[in-house]
GROMACS .gro file of C-alpha atoms in nm:
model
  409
    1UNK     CA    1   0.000   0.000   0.000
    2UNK     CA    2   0.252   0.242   0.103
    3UNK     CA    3   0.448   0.164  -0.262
    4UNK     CA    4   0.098   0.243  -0.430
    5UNK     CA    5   0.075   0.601  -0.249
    6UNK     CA    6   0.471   0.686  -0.324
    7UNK     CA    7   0.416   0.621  -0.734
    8UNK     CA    8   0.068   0.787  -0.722
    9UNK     CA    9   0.197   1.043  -0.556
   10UNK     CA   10   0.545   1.083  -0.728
   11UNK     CA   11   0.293   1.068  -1.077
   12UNK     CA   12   0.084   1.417  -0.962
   13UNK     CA   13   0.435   1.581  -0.833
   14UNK     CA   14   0.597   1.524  -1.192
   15UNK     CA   15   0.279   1.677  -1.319
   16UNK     CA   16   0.218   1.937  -1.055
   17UNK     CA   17   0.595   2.037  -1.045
   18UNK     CA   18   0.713   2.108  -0.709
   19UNK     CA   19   0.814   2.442  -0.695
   20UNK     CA   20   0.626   2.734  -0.575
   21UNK     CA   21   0.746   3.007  -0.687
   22UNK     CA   22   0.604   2.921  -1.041
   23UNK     CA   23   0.251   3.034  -0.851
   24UNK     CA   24   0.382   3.401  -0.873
   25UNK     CA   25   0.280   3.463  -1.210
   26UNK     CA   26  -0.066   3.387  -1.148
   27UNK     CA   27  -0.065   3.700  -0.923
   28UNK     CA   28  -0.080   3.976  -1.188
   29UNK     CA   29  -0.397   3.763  -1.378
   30UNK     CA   30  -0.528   3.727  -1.084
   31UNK     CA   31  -0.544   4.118  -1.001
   32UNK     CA   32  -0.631   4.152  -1.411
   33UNK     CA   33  -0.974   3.941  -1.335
   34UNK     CA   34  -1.115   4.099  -0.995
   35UNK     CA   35  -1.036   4.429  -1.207
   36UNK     CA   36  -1.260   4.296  -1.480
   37UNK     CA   37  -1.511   4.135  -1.251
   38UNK     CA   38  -1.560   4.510  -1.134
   39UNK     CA   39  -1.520   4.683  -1.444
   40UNK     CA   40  -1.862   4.851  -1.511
   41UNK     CA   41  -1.966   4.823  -1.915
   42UNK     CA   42  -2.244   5.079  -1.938
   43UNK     CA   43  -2.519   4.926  -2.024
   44UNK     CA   44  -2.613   4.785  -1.661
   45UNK     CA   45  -2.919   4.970  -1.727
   46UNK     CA   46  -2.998   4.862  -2.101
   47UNK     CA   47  -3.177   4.527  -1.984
   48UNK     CA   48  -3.524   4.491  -2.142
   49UNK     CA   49  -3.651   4.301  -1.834
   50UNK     CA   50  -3.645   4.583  -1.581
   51UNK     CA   51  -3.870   4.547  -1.315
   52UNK     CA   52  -3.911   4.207  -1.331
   53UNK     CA   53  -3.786   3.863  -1.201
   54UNK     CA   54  -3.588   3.597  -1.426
   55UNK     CA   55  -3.614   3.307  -1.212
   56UNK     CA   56  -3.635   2.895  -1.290
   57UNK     CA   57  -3.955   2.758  -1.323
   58UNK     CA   58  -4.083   2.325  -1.335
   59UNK     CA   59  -4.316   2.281  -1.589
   60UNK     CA   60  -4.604   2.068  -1.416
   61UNK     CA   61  -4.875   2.079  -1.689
   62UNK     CA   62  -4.881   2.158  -2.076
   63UNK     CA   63  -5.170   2.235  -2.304
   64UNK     CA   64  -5.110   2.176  -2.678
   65UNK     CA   65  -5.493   2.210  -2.824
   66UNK     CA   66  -5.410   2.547  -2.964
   67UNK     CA   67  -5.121   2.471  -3.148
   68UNK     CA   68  -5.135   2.398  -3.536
   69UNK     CA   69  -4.888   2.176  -3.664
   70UNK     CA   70  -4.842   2.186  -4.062
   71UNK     CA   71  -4.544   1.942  -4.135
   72UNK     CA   72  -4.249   2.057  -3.963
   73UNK     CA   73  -4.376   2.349  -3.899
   74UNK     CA   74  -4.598   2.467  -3.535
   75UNK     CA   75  -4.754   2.810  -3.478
   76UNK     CA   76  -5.015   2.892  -3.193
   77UNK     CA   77  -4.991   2.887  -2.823
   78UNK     CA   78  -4.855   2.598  -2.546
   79UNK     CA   79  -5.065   2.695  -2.240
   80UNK     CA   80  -4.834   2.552  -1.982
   81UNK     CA   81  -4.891   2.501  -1.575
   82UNK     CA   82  -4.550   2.629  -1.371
   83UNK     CA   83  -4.417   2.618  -1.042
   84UNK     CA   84  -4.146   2.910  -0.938
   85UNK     CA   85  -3.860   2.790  -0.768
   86UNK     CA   86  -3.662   3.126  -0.753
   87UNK     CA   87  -3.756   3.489  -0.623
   88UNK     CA   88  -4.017   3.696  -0.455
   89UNK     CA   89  -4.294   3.407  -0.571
   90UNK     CA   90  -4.101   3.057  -0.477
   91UNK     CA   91  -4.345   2.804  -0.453
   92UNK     CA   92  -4.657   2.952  -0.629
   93UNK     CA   93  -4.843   2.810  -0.892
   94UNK     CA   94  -4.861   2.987  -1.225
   95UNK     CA   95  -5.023   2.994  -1.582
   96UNK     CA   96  -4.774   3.062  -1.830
   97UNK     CA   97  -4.823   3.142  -2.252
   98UNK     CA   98  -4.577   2.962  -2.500
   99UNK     CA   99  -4.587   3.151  -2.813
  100UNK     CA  100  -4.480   2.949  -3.146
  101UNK     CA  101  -4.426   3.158  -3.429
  102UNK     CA  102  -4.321   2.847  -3.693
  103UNK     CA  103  -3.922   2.882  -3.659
  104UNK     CA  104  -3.728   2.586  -3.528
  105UNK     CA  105  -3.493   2.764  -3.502
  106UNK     CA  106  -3.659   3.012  -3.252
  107UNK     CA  107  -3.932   2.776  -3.109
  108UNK     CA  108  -3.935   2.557  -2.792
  109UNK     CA  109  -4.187   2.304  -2.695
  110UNK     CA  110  -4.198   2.218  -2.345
  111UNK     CA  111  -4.314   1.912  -2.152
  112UNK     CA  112  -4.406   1.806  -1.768
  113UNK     CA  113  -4.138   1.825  -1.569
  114UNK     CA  114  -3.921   2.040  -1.799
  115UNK     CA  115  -3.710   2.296  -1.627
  116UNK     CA  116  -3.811   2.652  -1.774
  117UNK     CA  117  -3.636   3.017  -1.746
  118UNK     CA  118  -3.945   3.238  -1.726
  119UNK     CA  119  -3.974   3.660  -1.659
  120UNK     CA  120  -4.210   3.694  -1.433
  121UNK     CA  121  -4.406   4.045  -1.449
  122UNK     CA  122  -4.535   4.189  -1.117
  123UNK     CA  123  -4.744   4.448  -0.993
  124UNK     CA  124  -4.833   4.534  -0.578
  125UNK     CA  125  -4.728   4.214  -0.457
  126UNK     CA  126  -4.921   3.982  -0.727
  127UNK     CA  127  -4.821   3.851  -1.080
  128UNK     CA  128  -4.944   3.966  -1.373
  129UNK     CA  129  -4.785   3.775  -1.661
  130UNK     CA  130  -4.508   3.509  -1.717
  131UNK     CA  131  -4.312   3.481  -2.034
  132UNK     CA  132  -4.169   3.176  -2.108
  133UNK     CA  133  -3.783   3.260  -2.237
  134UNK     CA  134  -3.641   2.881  -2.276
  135UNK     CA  135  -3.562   2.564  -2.125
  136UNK     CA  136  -3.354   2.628  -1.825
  137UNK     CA  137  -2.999   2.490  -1.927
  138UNK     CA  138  -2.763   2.686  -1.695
  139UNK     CA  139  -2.707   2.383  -1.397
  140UNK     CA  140  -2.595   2.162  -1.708
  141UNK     CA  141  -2.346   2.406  -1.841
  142UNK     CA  142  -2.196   2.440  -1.496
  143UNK     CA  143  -2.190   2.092  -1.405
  144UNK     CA  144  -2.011   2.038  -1.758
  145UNK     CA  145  -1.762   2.339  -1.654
  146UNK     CA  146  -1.702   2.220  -1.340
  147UNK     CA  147  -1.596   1.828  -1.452
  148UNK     CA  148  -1.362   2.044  -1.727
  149UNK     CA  149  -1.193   2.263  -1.482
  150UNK     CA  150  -1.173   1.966  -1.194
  151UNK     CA  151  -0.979   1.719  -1.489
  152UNK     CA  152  -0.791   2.007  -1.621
  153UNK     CA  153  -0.667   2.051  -1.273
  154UNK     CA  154  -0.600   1.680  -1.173
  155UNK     CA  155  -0.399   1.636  -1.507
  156UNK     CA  156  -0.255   1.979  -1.537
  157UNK     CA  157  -0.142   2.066  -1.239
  158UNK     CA  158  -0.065   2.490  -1.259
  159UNK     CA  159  -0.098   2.481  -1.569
  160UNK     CA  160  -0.444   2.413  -1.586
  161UNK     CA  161  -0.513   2.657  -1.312
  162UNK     CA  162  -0.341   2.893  -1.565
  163UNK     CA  163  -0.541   2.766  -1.810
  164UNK     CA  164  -0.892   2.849  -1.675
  165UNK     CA  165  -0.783   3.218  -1.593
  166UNK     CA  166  -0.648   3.243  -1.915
  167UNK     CA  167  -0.996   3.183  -2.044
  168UNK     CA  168  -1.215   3.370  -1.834
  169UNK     CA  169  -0.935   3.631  -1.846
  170UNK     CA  170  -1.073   3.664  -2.263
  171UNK     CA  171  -1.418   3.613  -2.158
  172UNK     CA  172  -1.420   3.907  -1.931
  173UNK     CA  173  -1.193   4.107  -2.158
  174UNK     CA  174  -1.456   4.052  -2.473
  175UNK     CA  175  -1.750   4.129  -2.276
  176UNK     CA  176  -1.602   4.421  -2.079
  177UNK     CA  177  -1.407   4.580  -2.366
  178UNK     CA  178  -1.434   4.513  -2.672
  179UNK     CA  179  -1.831   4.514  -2.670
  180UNK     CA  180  -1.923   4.820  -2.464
  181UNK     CA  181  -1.645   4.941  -2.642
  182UNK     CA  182  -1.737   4.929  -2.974
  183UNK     CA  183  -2.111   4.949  -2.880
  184UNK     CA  184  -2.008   5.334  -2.816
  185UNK     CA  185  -1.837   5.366  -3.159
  186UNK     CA  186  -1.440   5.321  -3.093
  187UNK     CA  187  -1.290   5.189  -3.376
  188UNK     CA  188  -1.311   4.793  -3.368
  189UNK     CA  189  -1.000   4.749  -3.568
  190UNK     CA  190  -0.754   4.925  -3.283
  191UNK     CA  191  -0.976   4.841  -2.975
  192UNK     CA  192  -0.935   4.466  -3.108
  193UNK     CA  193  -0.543   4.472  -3.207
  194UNK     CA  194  -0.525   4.622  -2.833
  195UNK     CA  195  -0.762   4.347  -2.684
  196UNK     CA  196  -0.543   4.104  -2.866
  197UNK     CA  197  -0.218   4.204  -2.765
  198UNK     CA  198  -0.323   4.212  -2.403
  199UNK     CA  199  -0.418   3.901  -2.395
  200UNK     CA  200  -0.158   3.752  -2.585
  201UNK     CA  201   0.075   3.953  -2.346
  202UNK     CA  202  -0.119   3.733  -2.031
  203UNK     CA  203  -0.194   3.392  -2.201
  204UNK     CA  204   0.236   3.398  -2.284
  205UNK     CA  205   0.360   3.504  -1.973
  206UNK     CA  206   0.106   3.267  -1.792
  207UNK     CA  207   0.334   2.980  -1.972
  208UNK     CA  208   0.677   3.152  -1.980
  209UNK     CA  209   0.682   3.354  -1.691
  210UNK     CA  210   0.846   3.686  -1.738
  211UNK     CA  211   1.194   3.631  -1.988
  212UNK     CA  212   1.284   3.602  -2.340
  213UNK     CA  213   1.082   3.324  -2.438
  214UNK     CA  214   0.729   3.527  -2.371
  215UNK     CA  215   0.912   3.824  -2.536
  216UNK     CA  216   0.946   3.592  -2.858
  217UNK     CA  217   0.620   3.412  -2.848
  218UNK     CA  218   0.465   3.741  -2.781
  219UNK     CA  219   0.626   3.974  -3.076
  220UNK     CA  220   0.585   3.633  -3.343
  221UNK     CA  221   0.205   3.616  -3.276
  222UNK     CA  222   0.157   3.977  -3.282
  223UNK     CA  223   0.329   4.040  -3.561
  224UNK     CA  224   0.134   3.734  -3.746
  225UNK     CA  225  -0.202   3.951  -3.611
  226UNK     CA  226  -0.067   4.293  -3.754
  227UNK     CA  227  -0.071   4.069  -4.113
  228UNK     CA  228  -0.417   3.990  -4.081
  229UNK     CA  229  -0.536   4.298  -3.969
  230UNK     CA  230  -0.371   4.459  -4.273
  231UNK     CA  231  -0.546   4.116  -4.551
  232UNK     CA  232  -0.827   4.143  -4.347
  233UNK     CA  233  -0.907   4.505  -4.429
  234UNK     CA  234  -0.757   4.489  -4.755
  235UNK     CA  235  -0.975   4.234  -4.934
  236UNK     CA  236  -1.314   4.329  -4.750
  237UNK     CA  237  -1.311   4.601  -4.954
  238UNK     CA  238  -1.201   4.447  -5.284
  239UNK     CA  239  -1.481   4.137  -5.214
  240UNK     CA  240  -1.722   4.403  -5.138
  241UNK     CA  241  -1.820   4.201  -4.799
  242UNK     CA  242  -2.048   4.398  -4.574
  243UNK     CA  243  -2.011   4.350  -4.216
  244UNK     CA  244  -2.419   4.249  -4.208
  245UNK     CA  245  -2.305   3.870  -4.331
  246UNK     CA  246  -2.229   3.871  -3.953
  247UNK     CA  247  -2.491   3.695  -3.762
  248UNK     CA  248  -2.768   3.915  -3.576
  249UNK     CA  249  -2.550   4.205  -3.716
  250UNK     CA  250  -2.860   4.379  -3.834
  251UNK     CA  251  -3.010   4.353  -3.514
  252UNK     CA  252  -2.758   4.599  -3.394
  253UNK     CA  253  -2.890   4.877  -3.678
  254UNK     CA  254  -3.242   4.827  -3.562
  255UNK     CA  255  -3.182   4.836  -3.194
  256UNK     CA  256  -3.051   5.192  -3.229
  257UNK     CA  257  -2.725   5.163  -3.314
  258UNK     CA  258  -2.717   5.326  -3.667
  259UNK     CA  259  -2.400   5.501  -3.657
  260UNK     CA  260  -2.189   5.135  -3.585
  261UNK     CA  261  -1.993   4.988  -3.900
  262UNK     CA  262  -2.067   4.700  -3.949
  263UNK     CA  263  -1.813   4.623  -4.171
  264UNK     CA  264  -1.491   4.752  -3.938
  265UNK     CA  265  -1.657   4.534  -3.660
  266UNK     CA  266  -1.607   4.210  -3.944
  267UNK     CA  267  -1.258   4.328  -4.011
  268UNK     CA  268  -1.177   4.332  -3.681
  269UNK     CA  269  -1.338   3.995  -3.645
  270UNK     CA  270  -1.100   3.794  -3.847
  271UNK     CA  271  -0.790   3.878  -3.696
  272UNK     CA  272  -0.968   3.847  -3.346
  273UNK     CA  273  -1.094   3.446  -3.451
  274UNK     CA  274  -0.706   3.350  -3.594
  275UNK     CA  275  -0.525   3.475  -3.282
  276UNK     CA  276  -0.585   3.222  -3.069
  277UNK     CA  277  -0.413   2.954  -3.349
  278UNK     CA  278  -0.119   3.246  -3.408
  279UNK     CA  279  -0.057   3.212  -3.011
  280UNK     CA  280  -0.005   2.863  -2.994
  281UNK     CA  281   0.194   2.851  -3.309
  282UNK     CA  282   0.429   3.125  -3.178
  283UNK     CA  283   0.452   2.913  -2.845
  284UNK     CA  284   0.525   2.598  -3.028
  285UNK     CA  285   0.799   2.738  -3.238
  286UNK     CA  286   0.928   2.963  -2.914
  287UNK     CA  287   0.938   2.630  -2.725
  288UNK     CA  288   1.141   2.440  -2.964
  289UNK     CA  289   1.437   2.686  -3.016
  290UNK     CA  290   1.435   2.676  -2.670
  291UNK     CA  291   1.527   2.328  -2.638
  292UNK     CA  292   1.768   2.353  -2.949
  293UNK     CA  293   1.949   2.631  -2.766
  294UNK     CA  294   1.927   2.417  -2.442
  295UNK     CA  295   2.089   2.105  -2.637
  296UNK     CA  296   2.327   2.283  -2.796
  297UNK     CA  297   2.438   2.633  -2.629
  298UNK     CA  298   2.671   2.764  -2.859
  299UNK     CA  299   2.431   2.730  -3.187
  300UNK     CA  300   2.446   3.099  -3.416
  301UNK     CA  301   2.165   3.284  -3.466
  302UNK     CA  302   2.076   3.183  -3.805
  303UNK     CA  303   2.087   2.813  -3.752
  304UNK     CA  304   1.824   2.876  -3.473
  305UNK     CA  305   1.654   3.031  -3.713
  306UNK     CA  306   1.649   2.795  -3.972
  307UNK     CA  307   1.557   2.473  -3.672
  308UNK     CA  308   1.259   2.751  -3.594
  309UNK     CA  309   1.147   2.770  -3.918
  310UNK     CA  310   1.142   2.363  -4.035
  311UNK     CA  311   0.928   2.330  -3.661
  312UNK     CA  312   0.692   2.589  -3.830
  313UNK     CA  313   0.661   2.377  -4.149
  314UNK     CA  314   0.567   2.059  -3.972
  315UNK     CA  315   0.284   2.275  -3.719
  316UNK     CA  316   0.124   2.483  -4.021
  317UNK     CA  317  -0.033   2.225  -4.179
  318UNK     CA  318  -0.240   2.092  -3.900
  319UNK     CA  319  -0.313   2.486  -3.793
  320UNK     CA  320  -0.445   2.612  -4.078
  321UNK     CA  321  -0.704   2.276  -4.090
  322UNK     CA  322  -0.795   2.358  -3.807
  323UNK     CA  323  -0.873   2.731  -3.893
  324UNK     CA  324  -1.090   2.588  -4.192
  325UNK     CA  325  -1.283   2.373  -3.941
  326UNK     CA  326  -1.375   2.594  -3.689
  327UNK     CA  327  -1.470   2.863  -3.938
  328UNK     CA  328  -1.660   2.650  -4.174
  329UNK     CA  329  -1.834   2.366  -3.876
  330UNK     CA  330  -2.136   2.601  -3.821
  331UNK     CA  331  -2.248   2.597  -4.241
  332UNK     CA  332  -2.264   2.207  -4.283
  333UNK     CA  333  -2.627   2.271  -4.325
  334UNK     CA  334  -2.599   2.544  -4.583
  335UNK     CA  335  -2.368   2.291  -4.755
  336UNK     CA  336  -2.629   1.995  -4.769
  337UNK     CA  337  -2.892   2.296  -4.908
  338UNK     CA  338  -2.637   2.391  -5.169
  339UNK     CA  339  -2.567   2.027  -5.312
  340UNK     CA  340  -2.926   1.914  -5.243
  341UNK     CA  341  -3.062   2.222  -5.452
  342UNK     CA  342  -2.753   2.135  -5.690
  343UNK     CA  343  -2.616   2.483  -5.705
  344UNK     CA  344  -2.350   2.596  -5.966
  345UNK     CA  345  -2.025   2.611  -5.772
  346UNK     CA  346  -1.983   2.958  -5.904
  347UNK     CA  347  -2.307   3.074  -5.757
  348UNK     CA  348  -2.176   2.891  -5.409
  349UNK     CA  349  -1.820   3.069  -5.417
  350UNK     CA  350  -1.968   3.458  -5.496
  351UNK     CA  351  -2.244   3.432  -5.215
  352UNK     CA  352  -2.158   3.702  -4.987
  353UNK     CA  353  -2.142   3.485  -4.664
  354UNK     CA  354  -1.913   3.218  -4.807
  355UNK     CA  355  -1.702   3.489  -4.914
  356UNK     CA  356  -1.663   3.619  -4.611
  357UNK     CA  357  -1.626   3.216  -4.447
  358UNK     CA  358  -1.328   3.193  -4.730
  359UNK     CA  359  -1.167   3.532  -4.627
  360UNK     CA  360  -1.157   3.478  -4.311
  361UNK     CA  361  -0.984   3.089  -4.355
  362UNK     CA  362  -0.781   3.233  -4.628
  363UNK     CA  363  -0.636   3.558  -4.410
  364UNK     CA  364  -0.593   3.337  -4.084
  365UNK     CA  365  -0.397   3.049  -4.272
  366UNK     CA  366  -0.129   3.335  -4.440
  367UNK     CA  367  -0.117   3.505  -4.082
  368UNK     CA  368   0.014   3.183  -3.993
  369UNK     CA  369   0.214   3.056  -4.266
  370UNK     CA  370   0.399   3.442  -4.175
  371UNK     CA  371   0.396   3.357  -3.760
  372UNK     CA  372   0.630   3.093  -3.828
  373UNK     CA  373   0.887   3.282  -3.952
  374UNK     CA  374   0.836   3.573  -3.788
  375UNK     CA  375   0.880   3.406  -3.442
  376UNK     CA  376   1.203   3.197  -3.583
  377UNK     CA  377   1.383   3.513  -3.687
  378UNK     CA  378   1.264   3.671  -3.328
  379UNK     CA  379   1.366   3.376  -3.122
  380UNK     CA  380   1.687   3.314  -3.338
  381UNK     CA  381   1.801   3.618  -3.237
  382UNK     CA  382   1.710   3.688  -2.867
  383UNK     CA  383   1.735   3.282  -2.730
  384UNK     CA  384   2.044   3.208  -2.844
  385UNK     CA  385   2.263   3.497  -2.636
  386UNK     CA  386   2.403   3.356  -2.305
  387UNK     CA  387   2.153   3.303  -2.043
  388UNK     CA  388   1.820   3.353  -2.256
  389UNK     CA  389   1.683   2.999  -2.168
  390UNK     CA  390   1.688   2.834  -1.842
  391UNK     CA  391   1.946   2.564  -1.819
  392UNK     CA  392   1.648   2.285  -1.712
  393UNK     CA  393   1.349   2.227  -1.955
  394UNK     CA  394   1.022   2.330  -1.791
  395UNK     CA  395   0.711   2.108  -1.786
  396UNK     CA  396   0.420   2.240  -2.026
  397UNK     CA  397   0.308   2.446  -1.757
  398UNK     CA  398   0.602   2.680  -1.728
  399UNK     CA  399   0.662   2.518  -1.355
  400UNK     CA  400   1.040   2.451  -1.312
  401UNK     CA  401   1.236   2.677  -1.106
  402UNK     CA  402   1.449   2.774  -1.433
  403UNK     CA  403   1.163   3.022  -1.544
  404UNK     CA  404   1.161   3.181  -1.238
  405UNK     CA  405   1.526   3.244  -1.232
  406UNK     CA  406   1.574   3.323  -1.626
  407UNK     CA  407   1.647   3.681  -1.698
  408UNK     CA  408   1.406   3.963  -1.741
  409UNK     CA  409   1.354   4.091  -2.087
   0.00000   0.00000   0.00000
């Protein structure tokens, strides 16, 4: 028994790392989130459900004798029986109006014991309507959340840890910045090149710690972002692409917000989507002069260069499938319609939105193909002068005691 504990626990230490001072760069991204946390967008005020209560509600009853169902297709009214769970009116017993207006896309249908997300309308102490918003999904996406961030722990040590602020670090920075932001009419193109290169500034340092390496990592991927920014902007205009292929874009115009461009905002979007990939390219490449430098101390410049470049080739391939997949996941339907409605492939490639699918693929992929090179030449350069990368390789994380003691930049 006591040989079982010893290897288990030996297996978490060489995953965990054991030295503590790698914790310290979590400090500053720590302070960066309770400042976003705080950070005040605006538009606190802006909610349509003012004066109301959005609470979770358990379907006990449905009606469906008003609704008319014509194929696929149902429009009418679900008369549904609810019981609050949440708010001023826990425990009461409701009537509640499900309004189908023939969109599947838009429509729910509810059954007994469904768990709903309802606004409940009040007046002196009684209730005067419920609308039924959708099925109540949030305990599910937690629970999910919660398994990711416990395994990403377990197996990840730090690094996971750095991992999860990392992401709600971009959540937060999105939602707090960049929206109300642009919402306001700041340019999208700069407030998003800044967004970017704060975060890429965090994410890197969260794995390098403060040195060399996140200095190389950080000025390959930005510099891979400046050349989409620049194709990005560029062939909009020459495809004549307006910014309303973006989804619920027009909802913006009608809401009240007029003076927003609409086609700046989808500029700004395409470098924004390819950063993450130019990030973890720039790592990748960072990383592995790293270890040619740590092999072999007294390589030149150029020959780092060149090992940072043939890593590049061998990543770039995968990355910029990868950029084709996540862009183009969300239109397998729209593909099906086009080959089950047999459309001329010339009709399919000058549609505005699969234009603006194939720009934004296109512009991400030669960002990357130009990260590669970018970041050898950088990390050629700085990495291979005397004491640029630690003497003992860290784990994925960034935890050995090397970063800690490497040089400032």
């Amino acid at each position: 028994m006591g040989n079982m504990r010893a290897k288990i626990l030996g297996f978490f230490r060489r995953i965990w790392g054991e030295q503590p001072s790698a914790w310290r760069v979590l400090v500053p991204g720590l302070i960066l989130t309770a400042i976003l946390l705080v950070l005040p967008t605006g538009y606190e005020g802006a909610q349509i459900y003012q004066g109301t209560d959005k609470v979770r509600a358990t379907v006990l009853e449905t009606d469906n004798s008003t609704i008319i169902s014509t194929g696929l297709i149902q429009n009418g009214e679900q008369r549904c029986t609810l019981r609050i769970e949440e708010g001023n009116f826990a425990g009461q017993t409701a009537e509640a109006v499900n309004l189908l207006t023939g969109s599947l896309e838009q429509d729910k249908i509810f059954a007994p014991g469904d768990s709903a997300l309802v606004v409940v309308s009040h007046a002196g102490g009684s209730i005067t309507s419920i609308t039924m918003i959708d099925h109540y999904r949030i305990s599910w996406e937690l629970l999910l959340a919660a398994v990711f961030t416990l395994f990403l722990i377990l197996f990840a040590g730090p690094g996971g840890l750095r991992a999860i602020l990392s992401f709600v670090i971009t959540v937060l920075a999105i939602w707090k910045i960049m929206v109300p932001a642009t919402l306001r009419g700041a340019n999208p193109i700069l407030v998003g090149l800044l967004l970017v290169a704060l975060l890429t500034v965090v994410i890197i340092v969260f794995v390098y710690g403060f040195d060399r390496r996140s200095l190389t990592a950080i000025l390959g991927s930005m510099l891979g972002v400046c050349t989409a920014c620049v194709l990005g902007v560029a062939f909009t205009s020459v495809l004549h692409i307006h910014g309303a292929v973006m989804a619920n874009s027009e909802s913006l115009l009608y809401a009240g917000y007029q003076d927003l461009n609409l086609t700046r905002i989808f500029m700004a979007s395409i470098f924004i989507g390819a950063s993450g990939a130019m990030m973890d390219l720039s790592v990748d490449i960072t990383s592995g002069i790293c270890e040619v430098v740590r092999k072999k101390p007294g390589v030149r410049p150029w020959e780092a260069v060149g090992s940072g470049i043939r890593i590049g080739q061998a990543a770039m391939g995968t990355m910029t499938t990868t950029l084709l997949l996540a862009y183009s996941g969300g239109y397998l339907a729209q593909l099906m319609v086009f080959m089950a409605q047999g459309t001329p492939l010339v009709n399919i490639f000058n549609y505005k939105y699969v234009a603006s699918e194939l720009l934004q693929t296109l512009v991400g992929s030669f960002a990357l193909v130009t990260v590669a090179p970018f970041t050898a030449v950088v990390g050629g350069f700085l990495l291979t002068r005397r004491g640029a990368v630690p003497a003992e390789a860290p784990d994925a994380a960034g935890t050995s005691e090397g970063i800690s003691q490497s040089p400032a930049i």
